[in-house]
PDB file of C-alpha atoms and ligand atoms in Angstrom:
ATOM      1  CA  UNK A   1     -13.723  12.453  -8.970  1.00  0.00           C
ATOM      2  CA  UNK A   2     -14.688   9.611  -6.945  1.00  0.00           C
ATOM      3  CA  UNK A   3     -18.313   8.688  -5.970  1.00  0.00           C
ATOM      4  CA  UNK A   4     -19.605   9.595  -2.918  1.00  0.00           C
ATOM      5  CA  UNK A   5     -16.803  11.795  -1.207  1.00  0.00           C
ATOM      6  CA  UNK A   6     -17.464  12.552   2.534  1.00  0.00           C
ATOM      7  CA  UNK A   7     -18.581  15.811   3.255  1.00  0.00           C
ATOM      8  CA  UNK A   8     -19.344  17.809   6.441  1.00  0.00           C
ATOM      9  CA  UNK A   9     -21.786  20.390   7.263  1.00  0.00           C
ATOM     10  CA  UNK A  10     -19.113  23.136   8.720  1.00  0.00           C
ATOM     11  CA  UNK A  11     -19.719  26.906   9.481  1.00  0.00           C
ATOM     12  CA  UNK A  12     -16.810  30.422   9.889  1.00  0.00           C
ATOM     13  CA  UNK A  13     -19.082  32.239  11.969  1.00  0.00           C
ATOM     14  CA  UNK A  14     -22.824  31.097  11.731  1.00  0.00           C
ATOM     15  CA  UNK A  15     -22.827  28.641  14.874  1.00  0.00           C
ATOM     16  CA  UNK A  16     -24.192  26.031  12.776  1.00  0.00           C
ATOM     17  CA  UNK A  17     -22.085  23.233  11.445  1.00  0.00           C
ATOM     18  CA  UNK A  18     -18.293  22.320  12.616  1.00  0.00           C
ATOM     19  CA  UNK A  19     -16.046  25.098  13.384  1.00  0.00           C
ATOM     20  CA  UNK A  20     -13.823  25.693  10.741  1.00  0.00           C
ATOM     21  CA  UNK A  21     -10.510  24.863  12.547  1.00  0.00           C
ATOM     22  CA  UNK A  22     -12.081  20.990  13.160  1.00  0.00           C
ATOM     23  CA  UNK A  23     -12.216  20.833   8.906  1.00  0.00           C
ATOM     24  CA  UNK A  24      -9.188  19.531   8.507  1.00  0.00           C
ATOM     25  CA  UNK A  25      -8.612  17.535  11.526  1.00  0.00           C
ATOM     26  CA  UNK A  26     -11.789  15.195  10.459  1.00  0.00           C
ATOM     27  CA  UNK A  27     -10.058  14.811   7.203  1.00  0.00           C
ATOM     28  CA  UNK A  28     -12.789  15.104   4.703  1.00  0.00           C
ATOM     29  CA  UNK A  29     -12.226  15.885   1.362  1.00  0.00           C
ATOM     30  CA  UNK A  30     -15.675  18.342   0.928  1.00  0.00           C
ATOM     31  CA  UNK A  31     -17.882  20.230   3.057  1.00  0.00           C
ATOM     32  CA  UNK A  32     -20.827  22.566   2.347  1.00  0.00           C
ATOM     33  CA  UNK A  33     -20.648  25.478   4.265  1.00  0.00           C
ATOM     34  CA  UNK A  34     -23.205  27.956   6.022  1.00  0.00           C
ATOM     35  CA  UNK A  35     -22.912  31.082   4.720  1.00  0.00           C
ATOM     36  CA  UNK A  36     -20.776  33.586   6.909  1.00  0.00           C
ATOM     37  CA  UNK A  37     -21.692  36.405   8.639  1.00  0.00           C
ATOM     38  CA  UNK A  38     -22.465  39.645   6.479  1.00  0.00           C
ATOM     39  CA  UNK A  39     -18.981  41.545   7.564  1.00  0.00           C
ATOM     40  CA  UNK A  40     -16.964  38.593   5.840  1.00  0.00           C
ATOM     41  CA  UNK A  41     -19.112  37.960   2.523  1.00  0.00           C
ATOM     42  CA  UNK A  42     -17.585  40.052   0.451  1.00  0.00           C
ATOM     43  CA  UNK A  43     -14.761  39.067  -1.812  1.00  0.00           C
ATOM     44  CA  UNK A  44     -11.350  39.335  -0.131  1.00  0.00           C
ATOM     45  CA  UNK A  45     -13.035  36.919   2.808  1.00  0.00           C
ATOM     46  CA  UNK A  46     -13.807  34.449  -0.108  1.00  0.00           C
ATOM     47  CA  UNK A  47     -10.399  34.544  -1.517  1.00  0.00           C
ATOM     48  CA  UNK A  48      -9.195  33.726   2.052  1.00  0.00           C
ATOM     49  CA  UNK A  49     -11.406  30.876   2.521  1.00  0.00           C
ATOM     50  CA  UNK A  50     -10.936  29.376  -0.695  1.00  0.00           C
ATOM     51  CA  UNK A  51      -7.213  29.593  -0.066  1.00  0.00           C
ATOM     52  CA  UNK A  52      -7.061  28.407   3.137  1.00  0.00           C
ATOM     53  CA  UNK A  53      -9.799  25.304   2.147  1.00  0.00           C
ATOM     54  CA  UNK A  54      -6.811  24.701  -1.048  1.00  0.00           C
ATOM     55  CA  UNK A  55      -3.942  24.198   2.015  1.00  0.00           C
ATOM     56  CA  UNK A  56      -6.697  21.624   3.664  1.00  0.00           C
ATOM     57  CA  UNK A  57      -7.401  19.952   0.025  1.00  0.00           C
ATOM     58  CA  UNK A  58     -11.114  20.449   0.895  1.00  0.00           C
ATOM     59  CA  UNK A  59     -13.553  21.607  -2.155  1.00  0.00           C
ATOM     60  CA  UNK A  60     -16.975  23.500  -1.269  1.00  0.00           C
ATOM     61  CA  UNK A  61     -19.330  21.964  -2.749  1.00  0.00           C
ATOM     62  CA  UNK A  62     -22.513  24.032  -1.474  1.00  0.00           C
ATOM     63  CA  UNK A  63     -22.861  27.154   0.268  1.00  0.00           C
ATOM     64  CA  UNK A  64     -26.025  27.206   2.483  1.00  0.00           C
ATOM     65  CA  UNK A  65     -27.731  31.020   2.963  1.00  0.00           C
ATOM     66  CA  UNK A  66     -29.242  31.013   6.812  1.00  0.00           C
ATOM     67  CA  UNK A  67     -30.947  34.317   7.964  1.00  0.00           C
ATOM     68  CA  UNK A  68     -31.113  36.227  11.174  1.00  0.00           C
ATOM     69  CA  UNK A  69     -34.586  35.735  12.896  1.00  0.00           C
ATOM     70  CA  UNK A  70     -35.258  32.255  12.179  1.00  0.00           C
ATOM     71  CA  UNK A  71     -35.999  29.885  14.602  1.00  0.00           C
ATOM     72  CA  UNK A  72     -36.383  25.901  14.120  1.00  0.00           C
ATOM     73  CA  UNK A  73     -37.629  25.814  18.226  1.00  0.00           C
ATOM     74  CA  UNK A  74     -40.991  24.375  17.224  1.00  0.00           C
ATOM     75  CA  UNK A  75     -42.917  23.336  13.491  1.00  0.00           C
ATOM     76  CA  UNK A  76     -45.125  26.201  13.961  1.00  0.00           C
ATOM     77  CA  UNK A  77     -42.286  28.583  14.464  1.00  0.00           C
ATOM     78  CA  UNK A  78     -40.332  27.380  11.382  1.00  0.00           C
ATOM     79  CA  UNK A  79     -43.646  27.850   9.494  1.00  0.00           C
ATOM     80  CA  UNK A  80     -43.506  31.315  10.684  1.00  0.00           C
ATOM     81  CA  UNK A  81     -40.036  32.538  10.250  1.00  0.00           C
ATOM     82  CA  UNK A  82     -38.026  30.097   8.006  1.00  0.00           C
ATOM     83  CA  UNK A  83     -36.905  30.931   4.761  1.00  0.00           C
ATOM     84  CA  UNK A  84     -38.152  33.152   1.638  1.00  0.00           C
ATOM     85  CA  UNK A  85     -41.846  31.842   2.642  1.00  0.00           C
ATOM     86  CA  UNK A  86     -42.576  34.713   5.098  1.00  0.00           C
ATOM     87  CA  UNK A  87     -43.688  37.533   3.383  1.00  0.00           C
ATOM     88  CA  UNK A  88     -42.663  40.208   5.816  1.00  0.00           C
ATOM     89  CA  UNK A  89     -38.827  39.270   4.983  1.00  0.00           C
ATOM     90  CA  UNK A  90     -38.741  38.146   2.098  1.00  0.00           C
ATOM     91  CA  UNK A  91     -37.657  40.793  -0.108  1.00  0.00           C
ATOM     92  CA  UNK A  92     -34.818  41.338   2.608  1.00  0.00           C
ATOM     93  CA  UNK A  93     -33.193  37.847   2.418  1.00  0.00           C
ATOM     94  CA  UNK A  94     -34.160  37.656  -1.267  1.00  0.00           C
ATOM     95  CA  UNK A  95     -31.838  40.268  -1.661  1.00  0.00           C
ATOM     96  CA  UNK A  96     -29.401  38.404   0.964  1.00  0.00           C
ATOM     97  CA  UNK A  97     -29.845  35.386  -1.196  1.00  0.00           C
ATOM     98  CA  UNK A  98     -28.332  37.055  -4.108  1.00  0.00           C
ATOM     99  CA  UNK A  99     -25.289  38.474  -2.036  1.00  0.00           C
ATOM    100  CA  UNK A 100     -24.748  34.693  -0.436  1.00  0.00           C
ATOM    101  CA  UNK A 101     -24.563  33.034  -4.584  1.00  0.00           C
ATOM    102  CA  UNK A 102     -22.202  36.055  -4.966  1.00  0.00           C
ATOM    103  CA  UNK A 103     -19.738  35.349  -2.225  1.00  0.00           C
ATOM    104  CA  UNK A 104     -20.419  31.661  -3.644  1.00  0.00           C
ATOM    105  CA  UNK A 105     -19.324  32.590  -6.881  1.00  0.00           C
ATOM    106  CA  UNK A 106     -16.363  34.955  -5.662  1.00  0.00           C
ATOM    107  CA  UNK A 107     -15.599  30.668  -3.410  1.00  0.00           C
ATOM    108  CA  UNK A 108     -15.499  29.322  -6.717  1.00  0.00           C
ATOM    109  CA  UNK A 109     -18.468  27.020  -5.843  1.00  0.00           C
ATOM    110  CA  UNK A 110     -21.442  26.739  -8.306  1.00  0.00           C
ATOM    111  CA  UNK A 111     -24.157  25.887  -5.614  1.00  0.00           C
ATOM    112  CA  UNK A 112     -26.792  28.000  -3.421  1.00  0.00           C
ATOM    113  CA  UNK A 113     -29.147  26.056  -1.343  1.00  0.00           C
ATOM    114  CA  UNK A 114     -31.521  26.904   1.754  1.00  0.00           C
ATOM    115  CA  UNK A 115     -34.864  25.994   3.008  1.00  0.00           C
ATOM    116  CA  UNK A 116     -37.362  27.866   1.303  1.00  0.00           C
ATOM    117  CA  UNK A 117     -39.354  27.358   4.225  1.00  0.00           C
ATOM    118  CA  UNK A 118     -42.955  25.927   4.368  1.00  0.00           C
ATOM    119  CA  UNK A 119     -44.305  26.228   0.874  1.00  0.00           C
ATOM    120  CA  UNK A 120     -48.529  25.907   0.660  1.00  0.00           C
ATOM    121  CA  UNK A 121     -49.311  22.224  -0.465  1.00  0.00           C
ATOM    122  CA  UNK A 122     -52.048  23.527  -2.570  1.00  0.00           C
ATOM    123  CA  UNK A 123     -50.589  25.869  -5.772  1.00  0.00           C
ATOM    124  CA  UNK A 124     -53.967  27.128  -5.816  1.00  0.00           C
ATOM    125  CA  UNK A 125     -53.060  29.133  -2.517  1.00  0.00           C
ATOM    126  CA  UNK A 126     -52.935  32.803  -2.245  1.00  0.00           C
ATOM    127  CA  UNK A 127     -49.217  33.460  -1.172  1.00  0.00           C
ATOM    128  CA  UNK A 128     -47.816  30.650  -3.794  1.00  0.00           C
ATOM    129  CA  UNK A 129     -47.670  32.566  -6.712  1.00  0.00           C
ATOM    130  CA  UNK A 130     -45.336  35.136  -5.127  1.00  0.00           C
ATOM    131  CA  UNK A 131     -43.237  31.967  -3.851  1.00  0.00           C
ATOM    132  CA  UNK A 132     -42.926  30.328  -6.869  1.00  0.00           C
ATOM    133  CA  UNK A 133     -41.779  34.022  -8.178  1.00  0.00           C
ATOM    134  CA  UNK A 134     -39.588  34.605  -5.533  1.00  0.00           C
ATOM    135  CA  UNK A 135     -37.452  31.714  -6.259  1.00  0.00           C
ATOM    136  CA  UNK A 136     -37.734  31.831  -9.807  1.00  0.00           C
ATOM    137  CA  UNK A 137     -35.720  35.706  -9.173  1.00  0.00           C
ATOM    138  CA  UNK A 138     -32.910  33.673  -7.299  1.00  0.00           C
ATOM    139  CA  UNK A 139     -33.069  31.120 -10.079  1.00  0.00           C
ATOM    140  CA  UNK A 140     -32.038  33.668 -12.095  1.00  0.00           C
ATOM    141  CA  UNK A 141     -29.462  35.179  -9.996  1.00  0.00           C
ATOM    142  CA  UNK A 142     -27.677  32.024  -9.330  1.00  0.00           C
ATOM    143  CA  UNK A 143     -28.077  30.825 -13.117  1.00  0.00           C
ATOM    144  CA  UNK A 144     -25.800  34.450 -14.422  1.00  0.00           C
ATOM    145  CA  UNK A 145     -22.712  32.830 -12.168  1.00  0.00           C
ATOM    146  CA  UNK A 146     -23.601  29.410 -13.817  1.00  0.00           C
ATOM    147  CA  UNK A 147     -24.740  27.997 -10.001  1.00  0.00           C
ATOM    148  CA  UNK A 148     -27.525  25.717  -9.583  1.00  0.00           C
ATOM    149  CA  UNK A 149     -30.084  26.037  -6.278  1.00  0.00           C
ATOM    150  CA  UNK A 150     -30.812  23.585  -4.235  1.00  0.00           C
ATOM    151  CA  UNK A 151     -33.692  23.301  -2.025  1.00  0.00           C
ATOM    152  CA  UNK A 152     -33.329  21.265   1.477  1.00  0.00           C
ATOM    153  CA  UNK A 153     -36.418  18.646   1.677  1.00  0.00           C
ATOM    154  CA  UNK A 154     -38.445  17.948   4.663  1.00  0.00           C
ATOM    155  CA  UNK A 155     -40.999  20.776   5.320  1.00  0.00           C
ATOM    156  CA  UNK A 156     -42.792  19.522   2.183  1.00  0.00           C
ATOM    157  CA  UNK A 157     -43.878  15.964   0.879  1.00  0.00           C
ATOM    158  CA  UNK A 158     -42.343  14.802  -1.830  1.00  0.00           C
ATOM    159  CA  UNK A 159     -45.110  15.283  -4.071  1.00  0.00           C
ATOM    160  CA  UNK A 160     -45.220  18.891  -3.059  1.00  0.00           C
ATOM    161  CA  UNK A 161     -41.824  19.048  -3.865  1.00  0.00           C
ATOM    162  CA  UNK A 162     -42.218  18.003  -7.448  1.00  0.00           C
ATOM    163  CA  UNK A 163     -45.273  20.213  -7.818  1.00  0.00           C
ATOM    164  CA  UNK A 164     -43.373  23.128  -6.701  1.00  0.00           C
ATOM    165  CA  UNK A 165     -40.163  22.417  -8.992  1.00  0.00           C
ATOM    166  CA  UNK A 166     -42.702  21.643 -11.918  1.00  0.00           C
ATOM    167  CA  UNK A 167     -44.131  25.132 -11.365  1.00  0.00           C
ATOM    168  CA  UNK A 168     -40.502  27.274 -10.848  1.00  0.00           C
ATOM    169  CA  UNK A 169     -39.975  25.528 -14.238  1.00  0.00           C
ATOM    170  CA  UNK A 170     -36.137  26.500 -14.194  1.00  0.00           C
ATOM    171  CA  UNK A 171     -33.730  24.015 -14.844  1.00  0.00           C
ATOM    172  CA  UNK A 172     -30.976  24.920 -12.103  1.00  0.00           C
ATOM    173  CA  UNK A 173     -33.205  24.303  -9.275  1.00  0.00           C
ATOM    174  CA  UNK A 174     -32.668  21.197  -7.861  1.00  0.00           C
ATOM    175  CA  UNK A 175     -33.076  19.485  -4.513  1.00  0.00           C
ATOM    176  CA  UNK A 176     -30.430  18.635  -1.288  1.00  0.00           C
ATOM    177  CA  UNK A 177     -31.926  15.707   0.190  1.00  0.00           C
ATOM    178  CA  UNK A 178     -32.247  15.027   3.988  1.00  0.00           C
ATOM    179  CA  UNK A 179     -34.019  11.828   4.869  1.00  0.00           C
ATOM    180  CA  UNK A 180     -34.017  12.647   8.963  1.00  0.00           C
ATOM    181  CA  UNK A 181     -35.889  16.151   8.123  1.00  0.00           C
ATOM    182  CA  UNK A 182     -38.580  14.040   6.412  1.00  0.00           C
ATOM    183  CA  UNK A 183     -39.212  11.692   9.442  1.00  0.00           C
ATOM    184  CA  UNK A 184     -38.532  14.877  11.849  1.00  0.00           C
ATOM    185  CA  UNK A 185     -41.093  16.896  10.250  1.00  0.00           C
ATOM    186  CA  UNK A 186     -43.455  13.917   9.665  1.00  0.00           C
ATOM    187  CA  UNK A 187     -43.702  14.547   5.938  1.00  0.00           C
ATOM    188  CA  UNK A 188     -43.319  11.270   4.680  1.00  0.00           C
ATOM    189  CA  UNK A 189     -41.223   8.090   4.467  1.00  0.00           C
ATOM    190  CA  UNK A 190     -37.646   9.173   3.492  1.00  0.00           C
ATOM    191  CA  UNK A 191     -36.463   6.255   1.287  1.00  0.00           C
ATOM    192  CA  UNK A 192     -39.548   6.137  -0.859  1.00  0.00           C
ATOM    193  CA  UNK A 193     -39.279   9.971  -1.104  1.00  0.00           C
ATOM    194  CA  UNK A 194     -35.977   9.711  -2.207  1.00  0.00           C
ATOM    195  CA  UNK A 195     -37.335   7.581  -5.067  1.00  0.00           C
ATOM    196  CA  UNK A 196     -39.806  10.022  -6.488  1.00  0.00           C
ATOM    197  CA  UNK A 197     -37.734  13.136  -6.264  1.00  0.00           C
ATOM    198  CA  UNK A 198     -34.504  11.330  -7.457  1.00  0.00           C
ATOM    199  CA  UNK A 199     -33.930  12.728 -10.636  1.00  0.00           C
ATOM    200  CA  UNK A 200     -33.881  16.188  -8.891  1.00  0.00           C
ATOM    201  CA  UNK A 201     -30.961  15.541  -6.195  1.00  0.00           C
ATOM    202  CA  UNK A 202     -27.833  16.930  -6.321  1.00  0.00           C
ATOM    203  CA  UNK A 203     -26.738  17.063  -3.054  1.00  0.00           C
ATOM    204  CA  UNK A 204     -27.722  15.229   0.118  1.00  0.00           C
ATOM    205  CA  UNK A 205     -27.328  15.296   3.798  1.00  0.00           C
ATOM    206  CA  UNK A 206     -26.510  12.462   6.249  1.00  0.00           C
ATOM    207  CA  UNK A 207     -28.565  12.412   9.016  1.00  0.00           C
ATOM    208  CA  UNK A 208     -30.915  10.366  11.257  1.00  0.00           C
ATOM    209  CA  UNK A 209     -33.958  10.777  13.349  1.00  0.00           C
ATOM    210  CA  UNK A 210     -36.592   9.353  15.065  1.00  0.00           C
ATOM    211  CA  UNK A 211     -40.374   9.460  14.132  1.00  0.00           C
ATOM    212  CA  UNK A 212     -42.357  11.438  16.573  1.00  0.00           C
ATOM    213  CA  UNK A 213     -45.231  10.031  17.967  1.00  0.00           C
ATOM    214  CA  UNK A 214     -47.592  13.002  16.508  1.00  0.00           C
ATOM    215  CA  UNK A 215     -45.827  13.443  13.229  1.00  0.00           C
ATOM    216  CA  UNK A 216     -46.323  16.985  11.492  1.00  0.00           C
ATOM    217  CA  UNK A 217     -47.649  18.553  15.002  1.00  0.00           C
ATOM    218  CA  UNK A 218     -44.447  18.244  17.316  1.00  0.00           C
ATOM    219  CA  UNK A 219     -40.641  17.233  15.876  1.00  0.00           C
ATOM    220  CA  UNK A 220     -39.234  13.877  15.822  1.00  0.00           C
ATOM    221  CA  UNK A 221     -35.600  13.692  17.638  1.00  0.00           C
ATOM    222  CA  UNK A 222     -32.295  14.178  15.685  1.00  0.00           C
ATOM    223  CA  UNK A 223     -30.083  10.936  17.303  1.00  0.00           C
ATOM    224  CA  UNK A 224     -26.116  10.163  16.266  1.00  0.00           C
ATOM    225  CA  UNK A 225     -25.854   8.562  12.200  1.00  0.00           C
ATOM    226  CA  UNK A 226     -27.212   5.045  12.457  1.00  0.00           C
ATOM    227  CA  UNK A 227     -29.246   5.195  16.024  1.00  0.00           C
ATOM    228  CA  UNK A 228     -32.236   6.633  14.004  1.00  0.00           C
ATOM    229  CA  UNK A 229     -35.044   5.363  12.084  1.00  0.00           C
ATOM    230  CA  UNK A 230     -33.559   6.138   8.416  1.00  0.00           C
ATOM    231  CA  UNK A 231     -31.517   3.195   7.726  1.00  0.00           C
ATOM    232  CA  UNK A 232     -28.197   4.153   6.573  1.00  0.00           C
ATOM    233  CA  UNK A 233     -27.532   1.256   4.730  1.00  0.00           C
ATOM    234  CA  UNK A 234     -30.775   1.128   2.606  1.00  0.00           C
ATOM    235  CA  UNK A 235     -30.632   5.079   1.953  1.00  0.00           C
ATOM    236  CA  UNK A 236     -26.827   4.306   0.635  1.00  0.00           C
ATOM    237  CA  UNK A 237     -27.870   1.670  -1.744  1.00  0.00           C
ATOM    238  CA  UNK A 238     -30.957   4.402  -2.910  1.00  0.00           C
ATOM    239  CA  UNK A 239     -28.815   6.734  -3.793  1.00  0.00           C
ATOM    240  CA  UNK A 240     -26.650   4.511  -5.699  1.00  0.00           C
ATOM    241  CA  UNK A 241     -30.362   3.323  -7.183  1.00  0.00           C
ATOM    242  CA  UNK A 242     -30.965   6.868  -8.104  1.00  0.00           C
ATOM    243  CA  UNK A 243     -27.166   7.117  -9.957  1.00  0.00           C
ATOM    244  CA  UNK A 244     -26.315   9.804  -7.175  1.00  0.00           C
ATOM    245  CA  UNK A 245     -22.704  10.150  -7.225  1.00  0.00           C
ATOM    246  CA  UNK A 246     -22.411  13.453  -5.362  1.00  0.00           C
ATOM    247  CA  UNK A 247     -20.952  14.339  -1.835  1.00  0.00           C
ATOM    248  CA  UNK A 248     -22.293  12.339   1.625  1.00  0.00           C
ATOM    249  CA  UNK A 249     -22.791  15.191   3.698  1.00  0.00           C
ATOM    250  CA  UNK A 250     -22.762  14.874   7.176  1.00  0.00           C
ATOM    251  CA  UNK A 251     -24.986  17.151   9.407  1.00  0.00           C
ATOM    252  CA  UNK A 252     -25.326  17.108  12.806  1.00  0.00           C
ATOM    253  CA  UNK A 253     -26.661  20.355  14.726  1.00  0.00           C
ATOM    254  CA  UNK A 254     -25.550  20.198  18.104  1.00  0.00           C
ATOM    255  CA  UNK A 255     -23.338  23.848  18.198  1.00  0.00           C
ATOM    256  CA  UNK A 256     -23.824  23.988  22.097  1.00  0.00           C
ATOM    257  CA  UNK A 257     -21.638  20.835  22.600  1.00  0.00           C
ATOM    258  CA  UNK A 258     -18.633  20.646  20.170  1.00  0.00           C
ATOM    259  CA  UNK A 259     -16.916  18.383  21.736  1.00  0.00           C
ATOM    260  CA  UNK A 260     -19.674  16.009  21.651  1.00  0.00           C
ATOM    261  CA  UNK A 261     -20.604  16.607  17.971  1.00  0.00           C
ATOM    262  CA  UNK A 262     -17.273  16.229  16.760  1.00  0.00           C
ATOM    263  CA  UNK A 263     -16.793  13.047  18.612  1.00  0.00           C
ATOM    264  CA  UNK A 264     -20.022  11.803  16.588  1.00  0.00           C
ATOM    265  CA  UNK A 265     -19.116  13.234  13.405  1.00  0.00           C
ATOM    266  CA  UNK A 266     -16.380  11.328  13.775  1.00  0.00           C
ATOM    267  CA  UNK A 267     -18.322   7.813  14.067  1.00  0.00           C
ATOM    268  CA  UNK A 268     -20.590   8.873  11.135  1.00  0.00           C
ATOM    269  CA  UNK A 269     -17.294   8.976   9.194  1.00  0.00           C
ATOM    270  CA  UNK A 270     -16.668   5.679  10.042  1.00  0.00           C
ATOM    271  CA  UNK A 271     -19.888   4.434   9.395  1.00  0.00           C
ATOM    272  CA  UNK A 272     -20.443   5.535   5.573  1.00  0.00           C
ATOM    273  CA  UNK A 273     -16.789   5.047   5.317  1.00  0.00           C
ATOM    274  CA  UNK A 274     -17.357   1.641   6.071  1.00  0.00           C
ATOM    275  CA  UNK A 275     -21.006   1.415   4.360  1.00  0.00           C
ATOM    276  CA  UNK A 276     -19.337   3.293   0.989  1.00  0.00           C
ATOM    277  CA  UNK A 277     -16.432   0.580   0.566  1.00  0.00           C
ATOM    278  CA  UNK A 278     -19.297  -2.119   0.954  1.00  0.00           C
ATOM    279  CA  UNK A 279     -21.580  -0.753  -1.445  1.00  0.00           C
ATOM    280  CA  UNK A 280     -18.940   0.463  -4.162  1.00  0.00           C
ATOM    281  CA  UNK A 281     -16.996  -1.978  -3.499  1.00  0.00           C
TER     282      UNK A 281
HETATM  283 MG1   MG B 301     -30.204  19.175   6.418  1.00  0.00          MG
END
C-alpha cells in the first residue's frame, strides 16, 4: 500500500463526520468511521457496510466508539462526561466499547479508538488505577479479534500520555494523533508532541486550530486545514520523521453545515494532496 493514503473522518448515523453518501464523491481511498448507532451494530449492518465501502474501493481503517451523553460544549464539560474516565458510565460504555471492536471485527477492520477522556496527570491519583484497569479490559477485548486501540491525543500532555501507555503496559494500545486537539485543549505544542509519542502512532488526524488566549481554561478555535496554527507542512515532514506511513485523516466537525464542510474537506484534499506529492516525492 502506498504511504500516506487520504482518509476522511465519515459517520452512517452518528452526526459526526461526512455523511456516508459524500464517501465516494470526495474520492478517498480510506476513512475511519464513527461507530453507528446501536440498532445497526450488529453483524448483517457490518456486512452491508463493508460491501457497500468494497463498490466505493474505500478500506476502514479505524472505527471510532462515541457515546450518548457526552458533550465537548466546554473543557470542563468534556472533563465531566467524555469517555471511559467518568466513573458513573463507565462500566456502561465499557461494555459498549466491546460491542463497537465487535461490529469492527464483524467490518473486517483491526482498529478501536476513542477518547478515553481526561485521564489524572498524576498516577498517584485515586480514580487512575481503575482507568488504567478499565482500558487494560478493552485491551483485552480488542486484542482476542487481533485489533489494536488507539487513543485520540489532546486532553493529556504528551508526557501524560506516555505515562499512561507505560502503565496499561499492553502492547496493542497505541495512539491516533491530532495536533489541533493539542493546541485546542492547550496541552502542549503539537509538533514536538508528535516527537515524543512517535513510536506510539498509528493513526492520525488532519486538523488545525488556533491557540486560545487562556490555554487549558477555555478552547482554542477549530479553522479550515492550513488557516490554523499547526503547520501542515512541518507536521507532514514529522510524520515522515517519525516513519509514519499510515492514513492522513481528515477531520473536520462542522455536522450543522454540510455543505460547508464538504466544500472544505474538499480543499484539505487538495492541500495534503499537494503537500504528500512534495514530500514523497
Ligand atoms: Mg480528532
Amino acid at each position: 500500500m502506498d504511504s500516506w493514503p487520504i482518509g476522511v473522518f465519515a459517520s452512517v448515523d452518528a452526526g459526526l463526520g461526512v455523511a456516508w453518501d459524500v464517501i465516494s464523491e470526495l474520492s478517498v481511498p480510506t476513512i475511519q468511521l464513527h461507530a453507528p448507532h446501536e440498532d445497526k451494530r450488529n453483524q448483517s449492518a457490518a456486512e452491508r457496510f463493508q460491501k457497500q465501502l468494497d463498490e466505493m474501493g474505500v478500506r476502514c481503517t479505524a472505527v471510532f466508539g462515541g457515546f450518548a451523553g457526552e458533550s465537548y460544549a466546554d473543557i470542563p464539560t468534556v472533563v465531566r462526561t467524555v469517555g471511559l474516565v467518568p466513573e458513573a458510565t463507565r462500566q456502561d460504555r465499557l461494555k459498549e466499547m466491546f460491542e463497537i471492536s465487535d461490529f469492527a471485527n464483524w467490518l473486517g477492520c483491526d482498529t478501536v479508538a476513542l477518547h478515553l477522556g481526561f485521564i489524572p496527570h498524576d498516577p498517584g491519583s485515586p480514580p487512575y488505577p481503575a482507568i488504567v484497569d478499565v482500558t487494560r479490559q478493552l485491551c483485552d477485548h480488542c486484542s482476542k479479534h487481533g485489533q489494536f486501540l488507539h487513543l485520540e491525543t489532546g486532553q493529556e500532555t504528551a508526557e501524560g500520555l506516555l505515562e499512561f501507555i507505560k502503565q496499561v503496559d499492553r502492547p496493542n494500545l497505541k495512539i491516533n494523533f491530532d495536533p489541533a486537539n493539542m493546541i485546542l485543549y492547550g496541552t502542549g505544542e503539537p509538533i514536538e508532541a508528535l516527537r515524543q509519542v512517535g513510536q506510539h502512532v498509528r493513526s492520525v488526524h488532519c486538523k488545525d486550530g488556533t491557540w486560545s488566549d487562556k490555554p487549558g481554561e477555555t478552547w482554542g478555535a477549530e479553522v479550515p486545514l492550513g488557516q490554523g496554527d499547526v503547520g501542515m507542512e512541518r507536521y507532514l515532514r514529522t510524520l515522515q520523521e517519525i516513519g509514519y506511513t499510515g492514513p492522513l485523516t481528515i477531520e473536520r466537525e462542522i455536522p450543522q453545515d454540510p455543505k460547508r464542510q464538504k466544500a472544505e474537506i474538499g480543499q484539505a484534499i487538495e492541500l495534503l494532496t499537494r503537500l504528500r506529492g512534495e514530500i514523497l516525492g
